[in-house]
Amino acid sequence: MGSMRWKPSTTYTRQEQFLMKRLVRTRKLFGFLRAHRHELFDEAFEAELESMYRDSGAGRAPVPPAMLAMATLLQAYHGMSDAESVEMTVVDLRWQLVLDRLGSTEPAFSQGALCDFRARLIRHDMDRRLLERTVALASTTKAFDAKKLPKTLRIAIDSMPLEGAGRVEDTINLLAHAARKVISAAASVLDRKAADIARAAGAPMLAESSIKKALDLEWSDPEQKAGAVMTVIEQLDALEAWVGKHLREEAKVPPLSDLLATLHQLRDQDLEPDPAGGGLRIRQGVAAERRVSVEDSDMRHGRKSKSKRFNGYKRHIAADLDTELILACAITPANRPEEEATPDLQLDIARLPERSEIGSLHVDRGYIGSSLVKDVLARRGNVLCKPWVARNGNLFTKADFVINMRNRTIECPAGEIEHFQPGSVVEFDPDACGRCPQRARCTMASPDAGRTISIAEDEQLQHRLRKLTASPAGRRALRERVAVEHRLAHLARKQGRRARYLGVRKNLFDVRRAAAVVNLETTNRQLSAAA
């Protein structure tokens, strides 16, 4: 395979000089990328990108992969589709300036080439490398004074909801949607119309575009609704029996096997035996790990708060508080706890060639039980987080008790002392509590029981964090984490509120790409401020 290097010019034509002057007030990133594209895509990184293509020449990219990588960044910067991005390489001088194609009247690449390149980036984990290159560029351009940076990283981690791109449906629509896909696949195998397959299987309603329209019921009537569920189940059973009889071998391999597995998953999660008899009913409550979309198997229910729910994913970032650069990103289904994102974030940070050791970690309470927090503490690093706030109505809270972590003792407001072990529940002497004049202010337990206090596994850390909130200096240190919230806000403006792709991995690519653009803007801003 021959060379596929981009090798853009480092000198400026008169037209480029004119355009660079026009880019000092608005859309400044175009000018920055033109000035530093040869540093962002140096020879070593171009070689990495080139290695994504096979030596045989099969599937060889029609354009240099570094140019496609630059176009991928511009696409995120402008928030455009693949088709719009292709068109911009012809009609927008700023795109042509950055891509080294001024005056071109033909597209720089096709939609297919851009889509194929994105798939290769994901397959080879090069989207992570693209984000790393933006961090390296900040060092190369001396946007930050390396001498003033601490030797270890001060990292802050936070997350934000990302609404999924898949359609979210209720149980009846979800089951019917999955069944339609099975019918469509069966029709494709047999080269027949989907409606014919549905009728032959004894499930004509499942081929309709709207199952509820086909059922035509008064959905506020519980009896009619229960009858509708039974009708749908009967037709699902009929469809599966027909497929098993007429497409037995085809049902063992994709795509039909995958579609049937999806249908079984949805039935298992959303239906349960009716205790009154008569078959199945819609499950009462939400099943654990409930799949909410036929199109996107990774989407899940999540909560912003007790009253606000969303469907999709959580995007997580780890930002350097000293440079304001985003160093790592992660995506998790919306129902997963925040701490599950930290192993991926930690691994990506560890891959950084410079300043990869975390000396100080700023997190919220969702991450406090993570392996990353434990690792930082084990290396005698510093962890900063708002502690859990003890609440107990009008009675004494845990904060009213004196905890001595060195001696592992806890003293109540009346002076009674008990020993404890982390991860245990301490019960004070019932006799002492029974005669205590402050009992009414301390506990509502039965007369023969004493006050109990839960001691967390990480009680020592929580104890230290409570001390932080008690001092102005400690509260000031905790407020430094606000910087990562600003990074998340900038990233959300680039990526948007709603996911562009289906699945965890493709959306991880998208959040990394948006983070790369945010980093480039941060570097440009720092260079401009220093000039």
C-alpha positions as MATLAB code, in Angstrom:
seq = 'MGSMRWKPSTTYTRQEQFLMKRLVRTRKLFGFLRAHRHELFDEAFEAELESMYRDSGAGRAPVPPAMLAMATLLQAYHGMSDAESVEMTVVDLRWQLVLDRLGSTEPAFSQGALCDFRARLIRHDMDRRLLERTVALASTTKAFDAKKLPKTLRIAIDSMPLEGAGRVEDTINLLAHAARKVISAAASVLDRKAADIARAAGAPMLAESSIKKALDLEWSDPEQKAGAVMTVIEQLDALEAWVGKHLREEAKVPPLSDLLATLHQLRDQDLEPDPAGGGLRIRQGVAAERRVSVEDSDMRHGRKSKSKRFNGYKRHIAADLDTELILACAITPANRPEEEATPDLQLDIARLPERSEIGSLHVDRGYIGSSLVKDVLARRGNVLCKPWVARNGNLFTKADFVINMRNRTIECPAGEIEHFQPGSVVEFDPDACGRCPQRARCTMASPDAGRTISIAEDEQLQHRLRKLTASPAGRRALRERVAVEHRLAHLARKQGRRARYLGVRKNLFDVRRAAAVVNLETTNRQLSAAA';
ca = [
       0.000    0.000    0.000;
       1.366    3.411   -0.971;
       1.601    6.415    1.295;
      -1.704    7.931    2.386;
      -0.207   10.933    4.170;
      -1.954   14.282    4.064;
       1.056   16.640    4.207;
      -0.833   19.980    4.195;
       1.105   23.150    3.404;
       2.693   25.133    6.246;
       2.997   28.359    4.205;
       0.152   30.773    3.537;
      -1.149   31.959    0.183;
      -2.519   35.510   -0.137;
      -6.073   34.186   -0.026;
      -5.304   32.187    3.109;
      -3.786   35.271    4.758;
      -6.960   37.177    3.934;
      -9.165   34.449    5.420;
      -7.016   34.172    8.550;
      -7.598   37.866    9.242;
     -11.339   37.316    8.915;
     -11.258   34.495   11.479;
     -10.027   36.490   14.462;
     -13.502   37.444   15.710;
     -15.919   34.638   14.866;
     -15.386   30.904   14.354;
     -11.821   31.330   15.565;
     -11.191   27.608   15.659;
     -10.901   27.473   11.865;
      -7.919   29.808   11.989;
      -6.373   27.880   14.875;
      -6.693   24.566   13.045;
      -5.162   26.009    9.880;
      -2.201   27.295   11.881;
      -1.628   24.094   13.880;
      -2.909   21.264   11.692;
       0.611   20.032   10.962;
       1.264   19.755   14.721;
      -2.039   18.066   15.516;
      -1.515   15.562   12.706;
       2.225   15.074   12.885;
       4.004   12.295   11.013;
       3.726    9.827   13.892;
      -0.025   10.297   14.248;
      -0.536   10.173   10.486;
       1.269    6.820   10.498;
      -1.103    5.558   13.206;
      -4.118    6.636   11.180;
      -2.677    5.064    8.058;
      -2.208    1.759    9.892;
      -6.002    1.395   10.149;
      -6.059    0.405    6.478;
      -5.048   -3.063    5.323;
      -1.802   -3.610    3.414;
      -3.659   -5.513    0.710;
      -5.155   -2.281   -0.574;
      -8.684   -3.625   -0.208;
     -10.942   -0.954    1.224;
      -8.235    1.638    0.726;
      -9.347    5.157    1.639;
      -9.767    7.526   -1.337;
      -8.393   10.421    0.735;
      -5.697   10.689    3.427;
      -7.085    9.527    6.795;
      -5.610   12.590    8.541;
      -7.780   14.809    6.330;
     -10.823   12.728    7.222;
      -9.900   13.019   10.901;
      -9.761   16.800   10.551;
     -13.133   16.770    8.772;
     -14.522   14.682   11.638;
     -13.514   17.446   14.049;
     -15.021   20.139   11.830;
     -18.231   18.132   11.634;
     -18.499   18.150   15.432;
     -17.595   21.836   15.591;
     -20.410   22.719   13.196;
     -22.807   20.004   14.412;
     -23.452   18.732   10.888;
     -24.563   15.487    9.272;
     -22.327   13.479    6.964;
     -24.104   14.844    3.870;
     -23.748   18.441    5.056;
     -20.081   17.885    5.871;
     -19.369   16.654    2.348;
     -21.115   19.715    0.908;
     -19.170   22.116    3.136;
     -15.901   20.987    1.554;
     -17.163   22.581   -1.677;
     -19.184   25.625   -0.573;
     -17.428   26.852    2.596;
     -14.043   28.589    2.292;
     -13.294   27.973    5.968;
     -13.549   24.206    5.551;
     -11.414   24.423    2.416;
      -8.858   26.541    4.276;
      -8.441   23.973    7.045;
      -8.488   20.962    4.693;
      -5.897   22.552    2.358;
      -8.333   22.576   -0.578;
      -8.973   26.248   -1.337;
     -10.591   26.698   -4.731;
     -11.690   23.073   -5.078;
     -14.973   22.533   -6.916;
     -15.266   18.848   -6.055;
     -16.034   17.316   -2.639;
     -12.972   16.313   -0.616;
     -14.536   12.924    0.123;
     -17.817   11.034   -0.148;
     -20.354   10.228    2.536;
     -19.324    6.601    2.312;
     -15.671    7.447    2.876;
     -16.517    9.534    5.950;
     -18.773    6.808    7.370;
     -16.153    4.118    6.718;
     -13.448    6.236    8.342;
     -15.572    6.740   11.456;
     -16.114    2.977   11.721;
     -12.348    2.415   11.438;
     -11.635    5.018   14.125;
     -14.004    3.229   16.469;
     -12.738   -0.247   15.623;
      -9.105    0.721   16.265;
      -9.854    2.955   19.295;
      -8.322    5.878   17.435;
     -10.982    8.280   18.653;
      -9.213    8.017   22.012;
      -5.937    8.853   20.304;
      -7.548   11.850   18.611;
      -8.556   13.192   22.025;
      -5.040   12.518   23.339;
      -3.561   14.450   20.412;
      -5.529   17.553   21.412;
      -4.018   17.281   24.895;
      -0.547   16.887   23.396;
      -1.129   19.891   21.110;
      -1.684   22.118   24.136;
       1.792   21.132   25.310;
       3.374   21.501   21.858;
       1.988   25.009   21.368;
       2.987   25.969   24.926;
      -0.546   27.082   25.709;
       0.316   26.328   29.337;
       3.500   26.968   31.237;
       4.710   23.467   32.067;
       6.917   24.813   34.855;
       3.881   26.155   36.687;
       1.895   22.921   36.469;
       2.042   20.488   39.407;
       3.855   17.210   38.785;
       0.713   15.187   39.407;
      -2.745   15.763   37.967;
      -5.604   17.466   39.732;
      -8.559   15.685   38.136;
     -12.276   16.432   38.421;
     -14.938   13.974   37.237;
     -18.596   14.630   36.497;
     -21.444   13.296   34.378;
     -24.442   14.540   32.401;
     -27.464   12.794   30.835;
     -27.468   11.999   27.119;
     -30.890   11.227   25.707;
     -30.777    8.122   23.529;
     -31.436    8.209   19.791;
     -33.646    5.096   19.839;
     -37.421    5.401   20.069;
     -38.768    4.715   23.564;
     -42.096    2.842   23.615;
     -44.544    1.353   26.072;
     -44.863   -2.420   26.430;
     -47.480   -3.064   23.735;
     -45.765   -0.871   21.137;
     -42.361   -2.281   22.084;
     -43.501   -5.882   21.571;
     -45.264   -5.067   18.307;
     -42.219   -3.174   17.010;
     -39.955   -6.166   17.716;
     -42.479   -8.504   16.076;
     -42.623   -6.347   12.931;
     -38.873   -6.684   12.590;
     -39.167  -10.476   12.833;
     -41.910  -10.453   10.184;
     -39.846   -8.187    7.927;
     -36.798  -10.455    8.212;
     -38.908  -13.546    7.496;
     -40.436  -11.825    4.465;
     -36.957  -10.974    3.189;
     -35.788  -14.577    3.542;
     -38.846  -15.936    1.720;
     -39.091  -13.051   -0.770;
     -42.690  -12.359    0.210;
     -44.606   -9.346    1.491;
     -44.607   -8.735    5.242;
     -48.424   -8.585    5.343;
     -48.605  -12.018    3.695;
     -46.230  -13.485    6.308;
     -48.264  -11.978    9.146;
     -51.540  -13.375    7.796;
     -50.001  -16.788    7.174;
     -48.698  -16.832   10.763;
     -52.088  -15.869   12.185;
     -50.747  -12.534   13.450;
     -52.125   -9.900   11.031;
     -52.189   -7.112   13.622;
     -48.428   -7.328   14.159;
     -47.758   -6.207   10.594;
     -49.729   -2.973   11.071;
     -47.760    0.270   11.430;
     -49.704    1.012   14.648;
     -50.696   -1.908   16.848;
     -52.937    0.276   18.994;
     -54.776    1.525   15.921;
     -55.259   -2.068   14.826;
     -56.602   -3.064   18.249;
     -58.951   -0.024   18.311;
     -59.860   -0.139   22.002;
     -60.797    2.224   24.810;
     -57.434    2.168   26.608;
     -58.792    3.770   29.783;
     -60.938    0.655   30.358;
     -58.852   -1.865   32.407;
     -60.745   -4.874   31.047;
     -60.282   -3.850   27.415;
     -56.611   -3.107   28.060;
     -56.087   -6.547   29.627;
     -57.845   -8.131   26.662;
     -55.582   -6.237   24.270;
     -52.504   -7.575   26.039;
     -53.790  -11.124   25.672;
     -54.523  -10.536   21.965;
     -50.985   -9.301   21.368;
     -49.509  -12.266   23.282;
     -51.605  -14.749   21.282;
     -50.380  -13.258   18.010;
     -46.773  -13.232   19.224;
     -47.079  -16.930   20.111;
     -48.573  -17.653   16.694;
     -45.754  -15.784   14.933;
     -43.006  -17.597   16.841;
     -44.642  -20.968   16.194;
     -44.881  -20.234   12.467;
     -41.240  -19.131   12.251;
     -40.178  -22.242   14.156;
     -42.062  -24.438   11.698;
     -41.253  -22.765    8.379;
     -37.860  -21.110    9.062;
     -36.300  -23.460   11.571;
     -32.737  -23.284   10.208;
     -32.882  -19.580    9.295;
     -34.010  -18.791   12.859;
     -30.692  -20.126   14.179;
     -28.535  -17.499   12.449;
     -28.577  -13.694   12.181;
     -30.432  -11.572   11.456;
     -33.500  -13.625   12.348;
     -31.901  -15.191   15.438;
     -30.983  -11.750   16.816;
     -34.467  -10.360   16.194;
     -36.110  -13.335   17.892;
     -33.743  -12.947   20.848;
     -34.796   -9.295   21.139;
     -38.460  -10.286   21.101;
     -37.859  -12.890   23.834;
     -35.948  -10.333   25.918;
     -38.809   -7.846   25.713;
     -41.399  -10.464   26.590;
     -39.420  -11.646   29.614;
     -38.828   -8.153   30.953;
     -42.294   -6.648   30.425;
     -44.676   -9.572   31.023;
     -45.379  -11.671   34.114;
     -47.889  -14.358   35.121;
     -51.287  -12.968   36.050;
     -51.925  -13.964   39.702;
     -55.649  -13.985   38.941;
     -55.058  -16.626   36.295;
     -55.616  -16.395   32.577;
     -52.053  -16.189   31.323;
     -49.774  -13.164   31.308;
     -50.129   -9.487   32.117;
     -47.940   -6.392   31.858;
     -45.361   -6.481   34.653;
     -46.172   -4.385   37.706;
     -43.178   -2.108   38.265;
     -40.060   -1.837   36.127;
     -37.789   -4.835   35.576;
     -34.115   -4.449   36.395;
     -32.055   -3.605   33.292;
     -35.261   -2.996   31.317;
     -34.602   -2.442   27.626;
     -36.552    0.644   26.517;
     -35.917    0.678   22.766;
     -35.996   -1.919   20.009;
     -33.490    0.005   17.896;
     -30.928    0.663   20.640;
     -30.295   -2.278   22.935;
     -27.998   -0.285   25.248;
     -30.434    2.480   26.229;
     -31.855    2.391   29.756;
     -34.078    4.382   32.083;
     -32.153    6.899   34.199;
     -32.935    9.617   36.710;
     -31.708   13.180   37.039;
     -33.547   13.305   40.370;
     -36.361   11.482   42.148;
     -38.920   13.296   39.992;
     -37.076   13.640   36.656;
     -36.395   10.630   34.464;
     -34.572   10.302   31.147;
     -33.856    7.484   28.718;
     -30.467    6.808   27.238;
     -26.989    7.248   28.641;
     -24.716    9.133   30.990;
     -21.626   10.807   29.570;
     -18.692   11.140   31.961;
     -15.572   13.267   31.623;
     -12.327   13.636   33.558;
     -10.906   17.150   33.311;
      -7.552   18.594   34.387;
      -8.294   21.469   36.782;
      -4.979   23.190   35.997;
      -5.220   23.208   32.190;
      -9.031   22.859   31.864;
      -8.461   20.132   29.262;
     -10.687   17.055   29.072;
      -8.375   14.058   29.419;
     -10.790   11.129   29.222;
     -14.436   10.314   28.486;
     -16.802    7.427   29.165;
     -20.378    6.448   28.333;
     -22.614    4.242   30.486;
     -26.293    3.263   30.201;
     -28.458    5.695   32.144;
     -29.299    3.231   34.914;
     -25.715    2.405   35.846;
     -24.095    4.005   38.931;
     -21.494    6.698   38.253;
     -18.674    4.688   39.790;
     -18.842    2.129   36.951;
     -17.392    4.716   34.543;
     -14.192    5.265   36.512;
     -12.182    2.185   35.390;
     -12.355    3.340   31.756;
     -11.531    6.934   32.702;
      -8.600    5.785   34.847;
      -7.238    3.555   32.089;
      -7.353    6.344   29.495;
      -5.656    8.814   31.844;
      -2.920    6.270   32.562;
      -2.194    6.076   28.821;
      -1.285    9.764   28.630;
       2.428   10.191   27.845;
       2.847   13.102   30.270;
       1.476   13.819   33.756;
      -0.638   10.679   34.004;
      -0.493   10.206   37.801;
      -3.468   11.562   39.736;
      -2.474   13.434   42.868;
      -5.819   15.069   43.625;
      -9.281   13.836   42.680;
     -12.450   15.961   42.833;
     -15.707   14.001   42.532;
     -19.325   14.068   43.618;
     -20.847   11.456   45.895;
     -21.827    9.177   43.014;
     -18.164    8.330   42.419;
     -17.012    8.094   46.039;
     -17.183    4.277   46.179;
     -15.278    3.798   42.925;
     -12.071    1.883   42.378;
     -10.432    5.117   41.231;
     -11.063    6.813   44.588;
      -9.644    3.791   46.406;
      -6.590    3.796   44.147;
      -5.882    7.498   44.699;
      -6.222    7.081   48.466;
      -3.974    4.002   48.422;
      -1.253    6.094   46.760;
      -1.746    8.761   49.445;
      -3.432   11.108   47.011;
      -6.092   13.618   47.945;
      -9.831   13.045   47.364;
     -12.265   15.927   47.645;
     -16.025   15.420   47.692;
     -19.009   16.851   49.502;
     -19.783   14.380   52.322;
     -23.122   12.743   52.948;
     -25.334   15.009   55.033;
     -26.760   13.275   58.117;
     -30.483   13.878   58.611;
     -32.687   12.628   61.449;
     -35.593   15.035   61.700;
     -35.526   16.916   65.031;
     -33.416   14.240   66.709;
     -29.645   14.158   67.134;
     -27.853   13.349   63.889;
     -24.591   11.530   63.386;
     -22.866   14.919   63.297;
     -23.770   15.402   66.987;
     -21.664   12.364   67.914;
     -17.892   12.606   68.367;
     -16.087   10.041   66.216;
     -12.455    9.248   66.997;
     -11.074    7.468   63.946;
      -7.703    6.707   65.561;
      -9.199    4.888   68.560;
     -12.316    3.825   66.622;
     -14.676    5.129   69.261;
     -17.901    7.101   69.032;
     -19.201    9.307   71.856;
     -22.844   10.346   72.131;
     -23.968   13.843   73.265;
     -24.462   12.483   76.802;
     -20.888   11.163   76.985;
     -21.472    7.438   76.460;
     -18.656    5.811   74.434;
     -18.756    2.728   72.204;
     -16.144    1.105   69.969;
     -16.862    0.464   66.295;
     -15.571   -1.238   63.162;
     -15.950    0.281   59.656;
     -19.028   -1.027   57.876;
     -20.894   -1.844   61.087;
     -23.843   -0.524   63.099;
     -23.069    0.684   66.623;
     -25.755    0.194   69.277;
     -25.368    2.129   72.506;
     -26.094    0.421   75.827;
     -29.917    0.207   76.136;
     -29.740    0.713   79.911;
     -27.644    3.863   79.511;
     -30.000    5.181   76.850;
     -33.024    4.319   78.979;
     -31.920    6.538   81.884;
     -30.469    9.300   79.682;
     -32.279   12.679   80.159;
     -31.676   13.469   76.455;
     -33.256   10.255   75.147;
     -36.317   12.076   73.744;
     -33.989   14.221   71.598;
     -31.899   11.231   70.501;
     -34.000    8.217   69.534;
     -37.531    6.927   69.053;
     -36.455    3.299   69.501;
     -38.333    0.978   71.850;
     -37.508    1.359   75.604;
     -35.425   -1.822   75.602;
     -33.198   -0.643   72.711;
     -30.439    1.912   72.518;
     -29.549    4.475   69.857;
     -27.876    3.049   66.761;
     -25.372    4.733   64.440;
     -24.216    3.346   61.078;
     -20.486    3.449   60.439;
     -19.636    3.465   56.728;
     -16.905    1.362   55.131;
     -15.231    4.627   54.114;
     -15.981    6.354   57.422;
     -12.441    7.704   57.679;
     -12.795    9.436   54.316;
     -16.255   10.754   55.184;
     -14.911   12.003   58.506;
     -12.161   13.943   56.732;
     -14.617   15.349   54.187;
     -16.927   16.573   56.961;
     -13.978   18.469   58.409;
     -13.392   20.091   55.017;
     -16.914   21.524   54.862;
     -16.447   22.996   58.325;
     -13.692   25.418   57.256;
     -13.597   28.263   54.683;
     -10.419   26.828   53.137;
     -12.008   23.393   52.818;
     -15.156   24.777   51.197;
     -12.983   26.782   48.792;
     -11.138   23.603   47.796;
     -14.425   21.787   47.215;
     -15.641   24.600   44.944;
     -12.748   23.984   42.518;
     -14.748   21.106   41.104;
     -17.097   23.633   39.454;
     -14.583   23.842   36.594;
     -15.511   20.352   35.376;
     -19.173   21.382   35.259;
     -18.180   24.203   32.911;
     -16.324   21.696   30.710;
     -19.429   19.508   30.609;
     -21.579   22.480   29.619;
     -19.230   23.313   26.727;
     -19.181   19.666   25.650;
     -22.992   19.460   25.736;
     -23.242   22.484   23.452;
     -21.044   20.694   20.936;
     -22.570   17.227   21.213;
     -26.143   18.255   21.944;
     -28.732   16.966   24.400;
     -29.648   13.945   22.277;
     -27.367   11.138   21.109;
     -26.444   11.105   17.438;
     -25.807    7.338   17.302;
     -27.127    4.041   18.643;
     -25.169    2.062   21.227;
     -22.541    2.761   23.863;
     -19.463    2.542   21.647;
     -20.582    4.886   18.877;
     -21.746    7.448   21.419;
     -18.385    7.168   23.183;
     -16.814    8.146   19.861;
     -19.138   11.145   19.678;
     -18.399   12.362   23.198;
     -14.638   11.958   22.628;
     -14.918   13.916   19.389;
     -16.854   16.720   21.091;
     -14.306   16.730   23.927;
     -11.492   17.046   21.377;
     -13.153   20.151   19.910;
     -13.602   21.636   23.396;
      -9.896   21.031   24.081;
      -8.887   22.735   20.837;
     -10.998   25.767   21.729;
      -9.478   25.829   25.216;
      -5.941   25.755   23.794;
      -6.773   28.491   21.301;
      -8.246   30.647   24.059;
      -5.178   30.209   26.264;
      -2.821   31.091   23.408;
      -4.876   34.180   22.567;
      -4.862   35.307   26.197;
      -1.084   34.891   26.405;
      -0.442   36.794   23.168;
];
